[in-house]
PDB file of C-alpha atoms and ligand atoms in Angstrom:
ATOM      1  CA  UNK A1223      46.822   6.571   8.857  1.00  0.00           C
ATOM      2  CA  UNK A1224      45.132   8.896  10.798  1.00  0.00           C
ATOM      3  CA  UNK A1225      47.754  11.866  12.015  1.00  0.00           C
ATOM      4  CA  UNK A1226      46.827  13.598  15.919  1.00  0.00           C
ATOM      5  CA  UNK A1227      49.179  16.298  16.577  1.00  0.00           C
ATOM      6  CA  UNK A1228      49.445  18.282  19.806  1.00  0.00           C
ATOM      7  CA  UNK A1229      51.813  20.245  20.925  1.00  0.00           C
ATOM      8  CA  UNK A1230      52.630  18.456  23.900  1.00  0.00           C
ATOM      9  CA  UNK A1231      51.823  15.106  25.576  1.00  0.00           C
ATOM     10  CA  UNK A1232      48.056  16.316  26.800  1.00  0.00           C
ATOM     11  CA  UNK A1233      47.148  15.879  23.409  1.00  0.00           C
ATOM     12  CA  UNK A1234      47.216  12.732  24.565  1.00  0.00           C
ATOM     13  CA  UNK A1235      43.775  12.920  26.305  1.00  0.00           C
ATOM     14  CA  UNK A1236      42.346  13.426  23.258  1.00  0.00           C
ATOM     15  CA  UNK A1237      44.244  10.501  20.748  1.00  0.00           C
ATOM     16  CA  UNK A1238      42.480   8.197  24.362  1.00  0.00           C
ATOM     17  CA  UNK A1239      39.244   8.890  23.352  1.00  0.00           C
ATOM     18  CA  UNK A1240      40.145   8.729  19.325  1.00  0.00           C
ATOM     19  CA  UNK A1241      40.984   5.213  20.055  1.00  0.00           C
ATOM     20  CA  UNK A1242      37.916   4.325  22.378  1.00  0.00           C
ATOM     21  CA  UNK A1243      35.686   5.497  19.970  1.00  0.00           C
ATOM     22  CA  UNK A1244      37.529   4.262  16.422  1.00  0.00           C
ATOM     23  CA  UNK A1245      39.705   1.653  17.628  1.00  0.00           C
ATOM     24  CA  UNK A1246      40.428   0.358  14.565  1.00  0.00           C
ATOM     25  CA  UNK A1247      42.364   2.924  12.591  1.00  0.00           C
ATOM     26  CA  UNK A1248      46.015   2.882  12.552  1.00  0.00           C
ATOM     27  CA  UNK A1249      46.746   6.437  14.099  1.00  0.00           C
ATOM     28  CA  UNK A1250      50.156   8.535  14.493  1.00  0.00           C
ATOM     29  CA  UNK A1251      50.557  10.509  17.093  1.00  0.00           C
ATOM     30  CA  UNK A1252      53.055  13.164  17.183  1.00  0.00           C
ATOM     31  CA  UNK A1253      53.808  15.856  20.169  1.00  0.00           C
ATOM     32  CA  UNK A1254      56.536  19.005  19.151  1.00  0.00           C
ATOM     33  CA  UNK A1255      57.821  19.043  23.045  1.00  0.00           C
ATOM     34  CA  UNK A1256      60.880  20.626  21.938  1.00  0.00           C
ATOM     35  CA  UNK A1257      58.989  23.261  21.103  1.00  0.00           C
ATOM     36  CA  UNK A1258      56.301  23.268  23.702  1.00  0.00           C
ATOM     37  CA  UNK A1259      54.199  25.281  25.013  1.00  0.00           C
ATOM     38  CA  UNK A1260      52.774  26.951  22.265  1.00  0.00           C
ATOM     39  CA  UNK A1261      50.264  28.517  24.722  1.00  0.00           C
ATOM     40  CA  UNK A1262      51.897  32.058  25.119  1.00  0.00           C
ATOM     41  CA  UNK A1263      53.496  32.055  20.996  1.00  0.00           C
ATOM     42  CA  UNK A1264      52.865  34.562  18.221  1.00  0.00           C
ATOM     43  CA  UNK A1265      50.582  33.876  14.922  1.00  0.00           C
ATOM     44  CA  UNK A1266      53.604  33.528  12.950  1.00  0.00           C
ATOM     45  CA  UNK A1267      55.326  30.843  14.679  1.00  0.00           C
ATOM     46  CA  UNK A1268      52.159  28.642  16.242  1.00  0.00           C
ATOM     47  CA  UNK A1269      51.536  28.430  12.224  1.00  0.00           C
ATOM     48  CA  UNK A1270      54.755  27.626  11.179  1.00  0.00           C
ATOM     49  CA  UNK A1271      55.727  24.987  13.531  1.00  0.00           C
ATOM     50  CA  UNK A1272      52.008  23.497  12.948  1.00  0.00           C
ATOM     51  CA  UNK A1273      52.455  23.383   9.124  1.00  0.00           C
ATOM     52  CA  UNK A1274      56.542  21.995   9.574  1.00  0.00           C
ATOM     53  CA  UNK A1275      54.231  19.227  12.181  1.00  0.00           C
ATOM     54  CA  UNK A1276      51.209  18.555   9.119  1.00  0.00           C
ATOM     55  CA  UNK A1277      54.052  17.901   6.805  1.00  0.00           C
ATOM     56  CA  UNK A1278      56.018  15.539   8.293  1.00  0.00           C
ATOM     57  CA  UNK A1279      52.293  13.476   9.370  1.00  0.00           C
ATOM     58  CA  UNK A1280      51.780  13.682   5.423  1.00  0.00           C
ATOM     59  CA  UNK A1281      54.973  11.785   4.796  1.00  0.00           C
ATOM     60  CA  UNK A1282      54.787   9.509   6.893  1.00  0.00           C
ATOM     61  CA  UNK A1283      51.598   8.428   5.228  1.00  0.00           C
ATOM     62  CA  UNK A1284      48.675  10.139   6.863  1.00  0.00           C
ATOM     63  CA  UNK A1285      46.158  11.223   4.887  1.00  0.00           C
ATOM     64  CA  UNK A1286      43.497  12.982   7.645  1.00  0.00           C
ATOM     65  CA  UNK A1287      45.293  14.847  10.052  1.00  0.00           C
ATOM     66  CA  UNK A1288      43.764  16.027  13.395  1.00  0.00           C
ATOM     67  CA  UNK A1289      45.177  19.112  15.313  1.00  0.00           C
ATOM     68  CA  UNK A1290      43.951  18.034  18.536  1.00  0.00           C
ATOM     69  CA  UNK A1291      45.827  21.393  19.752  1.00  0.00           C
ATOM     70  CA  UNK A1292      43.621  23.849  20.346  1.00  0.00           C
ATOM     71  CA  UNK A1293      46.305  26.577  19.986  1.00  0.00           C
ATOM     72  CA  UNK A1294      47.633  25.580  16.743  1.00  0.00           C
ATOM     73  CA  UNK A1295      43.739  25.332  15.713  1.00  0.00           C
ATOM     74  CA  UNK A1296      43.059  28.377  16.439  1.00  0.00           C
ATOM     75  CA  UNK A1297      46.164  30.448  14.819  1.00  0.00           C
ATOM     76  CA  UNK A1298      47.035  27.477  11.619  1.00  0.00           C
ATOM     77  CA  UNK A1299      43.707  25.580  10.888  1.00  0.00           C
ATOM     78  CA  UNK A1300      42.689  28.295   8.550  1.00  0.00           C
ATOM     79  CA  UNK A1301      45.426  29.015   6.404  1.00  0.00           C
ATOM     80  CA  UNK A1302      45.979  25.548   6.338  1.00  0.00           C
ATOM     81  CA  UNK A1303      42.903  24.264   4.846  1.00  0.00           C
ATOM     82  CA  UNK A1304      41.920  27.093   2.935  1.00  0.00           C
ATOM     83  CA  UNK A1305      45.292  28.089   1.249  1.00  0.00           C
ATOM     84  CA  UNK A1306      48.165  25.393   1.821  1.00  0.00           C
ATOM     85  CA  UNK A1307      46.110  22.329   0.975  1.00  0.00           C
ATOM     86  CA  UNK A1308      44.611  23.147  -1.853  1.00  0.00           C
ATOM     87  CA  UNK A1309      48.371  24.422  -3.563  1.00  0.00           C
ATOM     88  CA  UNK A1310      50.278  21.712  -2.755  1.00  0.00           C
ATOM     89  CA  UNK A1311      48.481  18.365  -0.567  1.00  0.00           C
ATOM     90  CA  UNK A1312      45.010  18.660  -2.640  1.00  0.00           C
ATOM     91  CA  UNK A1313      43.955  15.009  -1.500  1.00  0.00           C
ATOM     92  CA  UNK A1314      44.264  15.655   1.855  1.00  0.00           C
ATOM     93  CA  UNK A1315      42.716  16.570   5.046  1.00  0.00           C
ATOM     94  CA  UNK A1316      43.115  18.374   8.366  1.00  0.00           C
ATOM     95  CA  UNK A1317      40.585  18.996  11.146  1.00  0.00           C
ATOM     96  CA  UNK A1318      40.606  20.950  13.819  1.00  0.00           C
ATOM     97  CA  UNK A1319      39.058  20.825  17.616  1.00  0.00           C
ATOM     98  CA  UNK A1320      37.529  24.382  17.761  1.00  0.00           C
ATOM     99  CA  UNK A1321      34.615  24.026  15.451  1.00  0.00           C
ATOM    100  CA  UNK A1322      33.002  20.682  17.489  1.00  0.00           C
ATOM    101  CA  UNK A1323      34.033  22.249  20.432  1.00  0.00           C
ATOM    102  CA  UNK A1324      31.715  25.018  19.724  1.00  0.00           C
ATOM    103  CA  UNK A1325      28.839  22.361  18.261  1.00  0.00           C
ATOM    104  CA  UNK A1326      29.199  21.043  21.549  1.00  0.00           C
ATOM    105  CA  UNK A1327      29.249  23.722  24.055  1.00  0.00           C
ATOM    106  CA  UNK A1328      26.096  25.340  21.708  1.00  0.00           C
ATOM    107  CA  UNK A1329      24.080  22.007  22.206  1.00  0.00           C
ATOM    108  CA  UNK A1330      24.047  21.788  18.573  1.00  0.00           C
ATOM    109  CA  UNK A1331      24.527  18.155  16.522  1.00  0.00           C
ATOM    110  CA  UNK A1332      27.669  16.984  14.855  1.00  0.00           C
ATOM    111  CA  UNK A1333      27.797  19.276  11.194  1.00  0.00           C
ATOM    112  CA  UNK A1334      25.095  21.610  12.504  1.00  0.00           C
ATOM    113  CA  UNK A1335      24.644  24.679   9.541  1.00  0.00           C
ATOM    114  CA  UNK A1336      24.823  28.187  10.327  1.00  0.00           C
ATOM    115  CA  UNK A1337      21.159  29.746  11.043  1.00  0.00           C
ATOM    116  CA  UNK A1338      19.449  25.920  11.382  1.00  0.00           C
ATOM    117  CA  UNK A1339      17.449  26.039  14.808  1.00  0.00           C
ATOM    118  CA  UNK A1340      17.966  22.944  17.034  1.00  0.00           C
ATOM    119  CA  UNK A1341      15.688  21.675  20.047  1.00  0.00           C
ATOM    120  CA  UNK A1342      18.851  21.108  22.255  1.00  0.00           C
ATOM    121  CA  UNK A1343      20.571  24.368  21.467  1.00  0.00           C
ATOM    122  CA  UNK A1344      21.118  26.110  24.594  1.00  0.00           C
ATOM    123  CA  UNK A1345      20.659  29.830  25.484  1.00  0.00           C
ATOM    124  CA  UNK A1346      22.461  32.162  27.925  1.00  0.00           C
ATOM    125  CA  UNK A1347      26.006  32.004  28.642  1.00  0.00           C
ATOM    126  CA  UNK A1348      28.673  29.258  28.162  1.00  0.00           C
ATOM    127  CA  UNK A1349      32.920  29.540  28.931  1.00  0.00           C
ATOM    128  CA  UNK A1350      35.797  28.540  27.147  1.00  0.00           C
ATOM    129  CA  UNK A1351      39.221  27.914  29.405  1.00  0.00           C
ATOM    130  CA  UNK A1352      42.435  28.177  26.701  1.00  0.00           C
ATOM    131  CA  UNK A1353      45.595  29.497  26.189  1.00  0.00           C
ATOM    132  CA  UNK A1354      47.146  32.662  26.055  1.00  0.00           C
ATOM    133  CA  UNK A1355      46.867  32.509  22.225  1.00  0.00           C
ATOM    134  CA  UNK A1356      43.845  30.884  21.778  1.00  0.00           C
ATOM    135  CA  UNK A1357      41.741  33.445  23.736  1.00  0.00           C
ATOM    136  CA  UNK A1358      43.709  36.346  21.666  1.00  0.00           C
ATOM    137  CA  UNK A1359      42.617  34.199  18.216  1.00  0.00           C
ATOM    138  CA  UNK A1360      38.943  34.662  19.082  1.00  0.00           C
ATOM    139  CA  UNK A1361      38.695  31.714  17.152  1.00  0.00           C
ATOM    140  CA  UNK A1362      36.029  30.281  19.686  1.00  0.00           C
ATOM    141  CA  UNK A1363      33.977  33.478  19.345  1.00  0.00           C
ATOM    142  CA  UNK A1364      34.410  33.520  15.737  1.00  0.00           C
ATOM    143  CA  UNK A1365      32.803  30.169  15.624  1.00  0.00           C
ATOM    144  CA  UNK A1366      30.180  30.507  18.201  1.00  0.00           C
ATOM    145  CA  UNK A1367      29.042  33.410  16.704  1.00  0.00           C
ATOM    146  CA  UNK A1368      28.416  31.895  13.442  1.00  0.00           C
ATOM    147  CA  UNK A1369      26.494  28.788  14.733  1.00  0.00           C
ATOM    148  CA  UNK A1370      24.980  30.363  17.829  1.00  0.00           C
ATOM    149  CA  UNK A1371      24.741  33.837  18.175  1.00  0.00           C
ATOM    150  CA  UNK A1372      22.312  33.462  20.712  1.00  0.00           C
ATOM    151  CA  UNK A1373      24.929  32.826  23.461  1.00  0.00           C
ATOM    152  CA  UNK A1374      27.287  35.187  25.335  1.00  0.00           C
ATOM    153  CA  UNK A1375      30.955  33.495  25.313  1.00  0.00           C
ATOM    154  CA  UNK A1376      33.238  34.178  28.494  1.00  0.00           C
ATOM    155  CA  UNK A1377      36.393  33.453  27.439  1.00  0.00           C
ATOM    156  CA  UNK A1378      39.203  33.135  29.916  1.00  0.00           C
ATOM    157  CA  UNK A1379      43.030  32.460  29.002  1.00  0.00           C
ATOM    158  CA  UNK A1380      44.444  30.408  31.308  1.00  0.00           C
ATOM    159  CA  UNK A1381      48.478  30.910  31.172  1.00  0.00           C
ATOM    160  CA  UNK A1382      49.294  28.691  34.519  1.00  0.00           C
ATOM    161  CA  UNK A1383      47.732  25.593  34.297  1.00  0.00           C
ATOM    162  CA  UNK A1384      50.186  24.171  31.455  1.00  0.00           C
ATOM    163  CA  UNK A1385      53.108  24.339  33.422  1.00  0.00           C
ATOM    164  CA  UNK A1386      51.305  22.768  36.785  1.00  0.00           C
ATOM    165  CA  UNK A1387      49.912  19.935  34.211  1.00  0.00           C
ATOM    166  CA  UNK A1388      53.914  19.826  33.143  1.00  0.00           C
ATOM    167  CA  UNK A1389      55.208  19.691  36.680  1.00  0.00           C
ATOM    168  CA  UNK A1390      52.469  16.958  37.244  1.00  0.00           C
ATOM    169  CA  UNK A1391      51.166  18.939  40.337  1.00  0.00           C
ATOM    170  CA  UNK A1392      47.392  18.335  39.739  1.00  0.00           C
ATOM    171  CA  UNK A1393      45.723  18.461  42.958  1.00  0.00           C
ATOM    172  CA  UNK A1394      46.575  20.109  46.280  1.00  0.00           C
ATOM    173  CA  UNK A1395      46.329  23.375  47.899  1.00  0.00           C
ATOM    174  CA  UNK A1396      48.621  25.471  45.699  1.00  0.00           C
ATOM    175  CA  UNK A1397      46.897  23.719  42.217  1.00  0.00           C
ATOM    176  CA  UNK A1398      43.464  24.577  43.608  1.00  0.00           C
ATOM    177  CA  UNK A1399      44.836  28.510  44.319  1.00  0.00           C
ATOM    178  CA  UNK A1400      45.809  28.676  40.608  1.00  0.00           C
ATOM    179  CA  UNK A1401      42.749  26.848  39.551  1.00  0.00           C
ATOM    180  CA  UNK A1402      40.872  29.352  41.491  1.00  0.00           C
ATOM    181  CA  UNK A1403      42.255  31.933  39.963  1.00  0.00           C
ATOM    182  CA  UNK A1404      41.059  31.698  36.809  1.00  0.00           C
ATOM    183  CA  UNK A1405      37.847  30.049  37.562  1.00  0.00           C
ATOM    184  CA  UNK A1406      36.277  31.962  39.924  1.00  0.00           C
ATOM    185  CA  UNK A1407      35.734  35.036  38.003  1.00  0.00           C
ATOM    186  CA  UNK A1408      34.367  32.763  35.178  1.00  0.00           C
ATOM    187  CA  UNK A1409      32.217  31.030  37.259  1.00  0.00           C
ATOM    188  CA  UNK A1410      30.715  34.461  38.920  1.00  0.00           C
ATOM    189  CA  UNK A1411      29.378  35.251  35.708  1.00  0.00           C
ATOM    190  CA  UNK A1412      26.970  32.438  35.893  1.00  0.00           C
ATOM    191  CA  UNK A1413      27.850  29.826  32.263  1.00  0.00           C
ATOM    192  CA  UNK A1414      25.766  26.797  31.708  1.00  0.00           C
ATOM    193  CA  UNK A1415      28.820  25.533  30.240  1.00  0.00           C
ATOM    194  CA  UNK A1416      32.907  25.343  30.660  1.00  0.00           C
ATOM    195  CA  UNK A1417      34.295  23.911  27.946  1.00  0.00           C
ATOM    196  CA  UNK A1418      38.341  23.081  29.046  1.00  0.00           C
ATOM    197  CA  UNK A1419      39.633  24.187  25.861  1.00  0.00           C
ATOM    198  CA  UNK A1420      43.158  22.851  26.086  1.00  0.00           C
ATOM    199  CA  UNK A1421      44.553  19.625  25.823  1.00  0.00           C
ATOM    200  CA  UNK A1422      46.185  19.919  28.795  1.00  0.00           C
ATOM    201  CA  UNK A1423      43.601  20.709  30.873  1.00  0.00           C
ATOM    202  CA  UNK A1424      41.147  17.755  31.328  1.00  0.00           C
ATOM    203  CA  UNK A1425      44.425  16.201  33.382  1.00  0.00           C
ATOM    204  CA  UNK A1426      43.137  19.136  35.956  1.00  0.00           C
ATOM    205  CA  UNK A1427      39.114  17.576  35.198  1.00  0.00           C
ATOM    206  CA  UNK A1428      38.819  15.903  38.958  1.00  0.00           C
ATOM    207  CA  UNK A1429      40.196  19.123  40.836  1.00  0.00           C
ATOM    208  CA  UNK A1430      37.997  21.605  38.488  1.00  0.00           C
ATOM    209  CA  UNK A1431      34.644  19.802  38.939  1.00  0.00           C
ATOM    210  CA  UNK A1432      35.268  19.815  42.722  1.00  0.00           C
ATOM    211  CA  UNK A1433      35.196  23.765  42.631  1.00  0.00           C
ATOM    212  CA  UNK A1434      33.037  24.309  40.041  1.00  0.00           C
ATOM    213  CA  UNK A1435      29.570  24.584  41.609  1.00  0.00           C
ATOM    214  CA  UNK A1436      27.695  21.364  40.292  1.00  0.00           C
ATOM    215  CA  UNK A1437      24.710  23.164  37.938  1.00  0.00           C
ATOM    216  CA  UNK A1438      27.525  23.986  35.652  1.00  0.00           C
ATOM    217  CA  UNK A1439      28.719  21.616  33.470  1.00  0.00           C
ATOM    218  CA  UNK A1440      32.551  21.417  32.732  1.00  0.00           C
ATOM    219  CA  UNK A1441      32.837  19.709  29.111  1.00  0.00           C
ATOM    220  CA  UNK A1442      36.518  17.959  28.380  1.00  0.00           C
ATOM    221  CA  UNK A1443      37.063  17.351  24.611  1.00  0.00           C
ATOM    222  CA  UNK A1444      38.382  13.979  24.283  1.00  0.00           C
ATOM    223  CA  UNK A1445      35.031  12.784  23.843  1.00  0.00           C
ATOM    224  CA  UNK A1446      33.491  15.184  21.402  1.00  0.00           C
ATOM    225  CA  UNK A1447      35.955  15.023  19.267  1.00  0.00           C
ATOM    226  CA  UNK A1448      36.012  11.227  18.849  1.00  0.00           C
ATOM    227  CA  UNK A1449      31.765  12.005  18.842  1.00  0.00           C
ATOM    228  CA  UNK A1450      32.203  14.596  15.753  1.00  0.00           C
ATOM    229  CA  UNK A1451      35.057  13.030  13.964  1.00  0.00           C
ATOM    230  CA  UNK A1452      32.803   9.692  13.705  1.00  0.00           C
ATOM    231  CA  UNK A1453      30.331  11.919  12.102  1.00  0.00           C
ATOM    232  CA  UNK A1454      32.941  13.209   9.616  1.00  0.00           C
ATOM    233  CA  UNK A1455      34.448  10.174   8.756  1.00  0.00           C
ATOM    234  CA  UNK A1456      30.756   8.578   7.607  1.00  0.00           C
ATOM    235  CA  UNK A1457      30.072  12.016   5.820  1.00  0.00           C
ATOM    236  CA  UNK A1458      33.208  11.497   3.967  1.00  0.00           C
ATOM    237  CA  UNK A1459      33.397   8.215   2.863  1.00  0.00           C
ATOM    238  CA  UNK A1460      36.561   8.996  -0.018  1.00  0.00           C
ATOM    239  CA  UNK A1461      38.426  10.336   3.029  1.00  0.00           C
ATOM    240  CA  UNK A1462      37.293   7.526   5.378  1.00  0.00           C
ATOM    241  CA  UNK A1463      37.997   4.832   2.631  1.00  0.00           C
ATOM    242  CA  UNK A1464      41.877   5.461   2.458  1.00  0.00           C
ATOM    243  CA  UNK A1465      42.690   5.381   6.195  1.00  0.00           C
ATOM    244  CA  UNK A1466      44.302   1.356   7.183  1.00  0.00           C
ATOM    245  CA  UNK A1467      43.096  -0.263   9.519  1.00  0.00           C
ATOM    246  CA  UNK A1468      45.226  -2.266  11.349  1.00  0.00           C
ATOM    247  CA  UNK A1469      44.731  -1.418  14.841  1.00  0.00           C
ATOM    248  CA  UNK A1470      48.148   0.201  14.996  1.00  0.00           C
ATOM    249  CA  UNK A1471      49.518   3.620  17.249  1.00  0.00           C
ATOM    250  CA  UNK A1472      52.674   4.949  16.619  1.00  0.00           C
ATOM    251  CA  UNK A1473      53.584   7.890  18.940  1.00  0.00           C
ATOM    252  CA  UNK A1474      56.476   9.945  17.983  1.00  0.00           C
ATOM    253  CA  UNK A1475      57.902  13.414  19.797  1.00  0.00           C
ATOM    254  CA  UNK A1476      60.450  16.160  18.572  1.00  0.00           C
ATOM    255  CA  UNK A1477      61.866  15.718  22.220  1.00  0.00           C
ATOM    256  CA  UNK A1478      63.209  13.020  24.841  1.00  0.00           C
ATOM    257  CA  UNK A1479      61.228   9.904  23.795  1.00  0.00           C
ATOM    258  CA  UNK A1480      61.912   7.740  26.891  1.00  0.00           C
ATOM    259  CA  UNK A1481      60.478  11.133  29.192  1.00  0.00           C
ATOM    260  CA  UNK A1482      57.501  10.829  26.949  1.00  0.00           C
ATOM    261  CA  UNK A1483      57.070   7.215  26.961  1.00  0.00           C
ATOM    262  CA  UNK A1484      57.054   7.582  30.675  1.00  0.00           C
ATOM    263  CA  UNK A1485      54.825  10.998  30.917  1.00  0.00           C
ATOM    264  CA  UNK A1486      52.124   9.073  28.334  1.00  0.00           C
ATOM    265  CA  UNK A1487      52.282   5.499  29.887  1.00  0.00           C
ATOM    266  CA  UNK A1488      50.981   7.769  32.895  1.00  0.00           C
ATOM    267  CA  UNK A1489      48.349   9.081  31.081  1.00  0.00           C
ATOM    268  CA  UNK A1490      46.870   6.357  29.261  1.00  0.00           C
ATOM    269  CA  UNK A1491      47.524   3.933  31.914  1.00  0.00           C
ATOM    270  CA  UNK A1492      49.519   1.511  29.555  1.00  0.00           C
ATOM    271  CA  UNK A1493      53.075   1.019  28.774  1.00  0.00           C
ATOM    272  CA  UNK A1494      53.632   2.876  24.873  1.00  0.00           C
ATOM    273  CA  UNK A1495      57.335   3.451  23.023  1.00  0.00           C
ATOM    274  CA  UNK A1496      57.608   6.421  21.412  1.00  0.00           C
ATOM    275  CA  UNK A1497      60.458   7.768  18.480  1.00  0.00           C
ATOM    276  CA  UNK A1498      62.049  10.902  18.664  1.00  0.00           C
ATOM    277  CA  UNK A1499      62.209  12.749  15.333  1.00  0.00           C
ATOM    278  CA  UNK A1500      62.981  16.114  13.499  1.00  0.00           C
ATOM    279  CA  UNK A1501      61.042  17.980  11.477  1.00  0.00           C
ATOM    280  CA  UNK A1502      62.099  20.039   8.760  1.00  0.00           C
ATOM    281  CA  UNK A1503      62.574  23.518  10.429  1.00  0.00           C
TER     282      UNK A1503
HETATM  283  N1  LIG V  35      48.196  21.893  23.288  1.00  0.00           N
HETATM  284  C1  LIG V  35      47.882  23.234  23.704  1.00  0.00           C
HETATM  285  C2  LIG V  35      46.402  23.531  23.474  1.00  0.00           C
HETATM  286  O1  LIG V  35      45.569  22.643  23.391  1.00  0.00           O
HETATM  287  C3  LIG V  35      48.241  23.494  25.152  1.00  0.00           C
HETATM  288  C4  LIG V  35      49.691  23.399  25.471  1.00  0.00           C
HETATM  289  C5  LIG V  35      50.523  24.482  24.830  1.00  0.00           C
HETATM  290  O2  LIG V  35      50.429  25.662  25.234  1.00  0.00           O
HETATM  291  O3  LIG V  35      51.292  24.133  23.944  1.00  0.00           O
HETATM  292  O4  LIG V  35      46.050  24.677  23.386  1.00  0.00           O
END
C-alpha cells in the first residue's frame, strides 16, 4: 500500500488528487487529530509524532509512505530518510511534499538536478504560505536555493488559517480579514507565484484567488504532488512494483472517527468510514 499521512484531515486535499491521478493503488490514509495542529510545535516533537505515524503505516503494510504534511516534511523528512531508514526499514520509502513543491513553484520538471538550466524556469520572486514551523524550518528556502537560486523566496507563516479551516469558516467577511492579513504584505512584494504550502489551506483556494490580484498565480499542491509522485513511481520501478493494486482506501485517525468520517465525506464529496487507532507513543 501506499501510506499518506497528514496531520489533520486537509491532508485530505492532497490523498484527492493521489487518487485522481493513480487510482489504482490501494492507499492508507492516516490523520494524528489527537495531536493536531502541528503548525505552531517544536523540532523535537513534529519528528517524533511523524516517525511514531511512519511506523505504524509500515505495519500495516505500506511500503512508500507520503508525508503529505508539509510541517512534518519540513522538521522529520530528513532524519527520516537519511538516518532512520537506512538502520532499521532499509526497503522502504518516504517522500515528502517540499521538494516538488519547490520543482513546481521554480518552473522546473519533475526530478530536475541542481545547476541544470530549464526553458520554463522562472525568474524573480515566488511565495510560500505555511505554518508556524514550516517557515522557521527554512526547509522551502533550503530547497529553492539548491534548485533555483535565481529566485527571491517570500516566505510567510500563516498561524490563523488552520483553525478557521478547523472551524469550517472559509469564506465571509471575518475569513477574508484574516486572509488579508497575511496576504497582503506578500502580495505587495510583487511574486509570480504563491504556493499554499499547507494542507489545509487549498480549502481557503476560492476566497484566496478572489483577493489575490489575477497576474499572480496561487499554486495548491494536490496536484503536483500526484504530477511528481507519477514521475517517481516510473523512476523507481522496485518501489513501484511492490505497491497492490486493488483500488482500495482505508482512512484511519488517532481521534473521533465518526467526526472525521463526517469532516472528510465533506471534503471529498463522498461518503468514507474511517478507524480510530493508537500509535505507539
Ligand atoms: N498539515 C499541516 C501542514 O501541511 C497543517 C496543519 C497543522 O498545523 O497540523 O503543514
Amino acid at each position: 500500500m501506499i501510506g499518506v499521512f497528514d496531520s489533520g484531515f486537509g491532508g485530505l486535499t492532497i490523498l484527492d488528487s493521489l487518487q485522481r491521478a493513480l487510482p489504482g493503488y490501494d492507499t492508507l490514509f492516516l490523520a494524528d487529530s489527537a495531536r493536531a495542529p502541528y503548525g505552531a510545535r517544536s523540532h523535537d516533537v513534529i519528528h517524533g509524532y511523524t516517525l511514531e505515524a511512519v511506523e505504524w503505516l509500515f505495519d500495516q503494510g505500506c511500503t512508500l509512505v507520503v508525508l503529505a504534511c508539509n510541517t512534518a516534511s519540513a522538521r522529520a523528512l530528513r532524519n527520516i530518510q537519511q538516518l532512520h531508514l537506512p538502520a532499521h526499514r532499509p526497503d522502504r520509502r518516504v517522500l515528502g511534499v517540499v521538494r516538488p513543491s519547490v520543482e513546481a513553484l521554480a518552473g522546473l520538471p519533475p526530478g530536475a538536478i541542481p545547476g541544470e538550466t530549464h526553458p520554463s524556469a522562472i525568474t524573480g520572486s515566488v511565495a510560500v504560505l505555511a505554518t508556524e514551523s514550516t517557515v522557521a524550518s527554512d526547509s522551502y528556502g533550503i530547497e529553492l536555493r539548491k534548485l533555483a537560486p535565481q529566485l527571491h523566496l517570500i516566505q510567510q507563516p500563516c498561524p490563523l488559517w488552520v483553525p478557521l479551516v478547523e472551524a469550517g469558516e472559509l469564506e465571509g467577511p471575518g475569513t477574508e480579514w484574516f486572509l488579508r492579513r497575511y496576504l497582503d504584505p506578500v502580495v505587495a512584494q510583487g511574486p509570480q507565484r504563491i504556493l499554499l504550502g499547507c494542507t489545509h489551506y487549498p480549502l481557503l483556494y476560492p476566497a484566496i484567488r478572489r483577493l489575490v490580484p489575477p497576474h499572480i498565480e496561487v499554486l495548491s499542491q494536490g496536484e503536483i504532488i500526484a504530477e511528481r509522485l507519477a514521475f517517481w513511481l516510473r523512476k523507481h520501478a522496485d518501489q513501484e512494483k511492490k505497491l497492490s493494486r486493488g483500488g482500495q482506501v482505508r482512512f484511519a485517525t488517532t481521534d473521533d472517527s465518526e467526526w472525521f468520517a463526517r469532516r472528510g465525506a465533506r471534503l471529498l464529496g463522498r461518503p468514507i468510514t474511517a478507524e480510530r487507532v493508537r500509535l505507539k507513543g
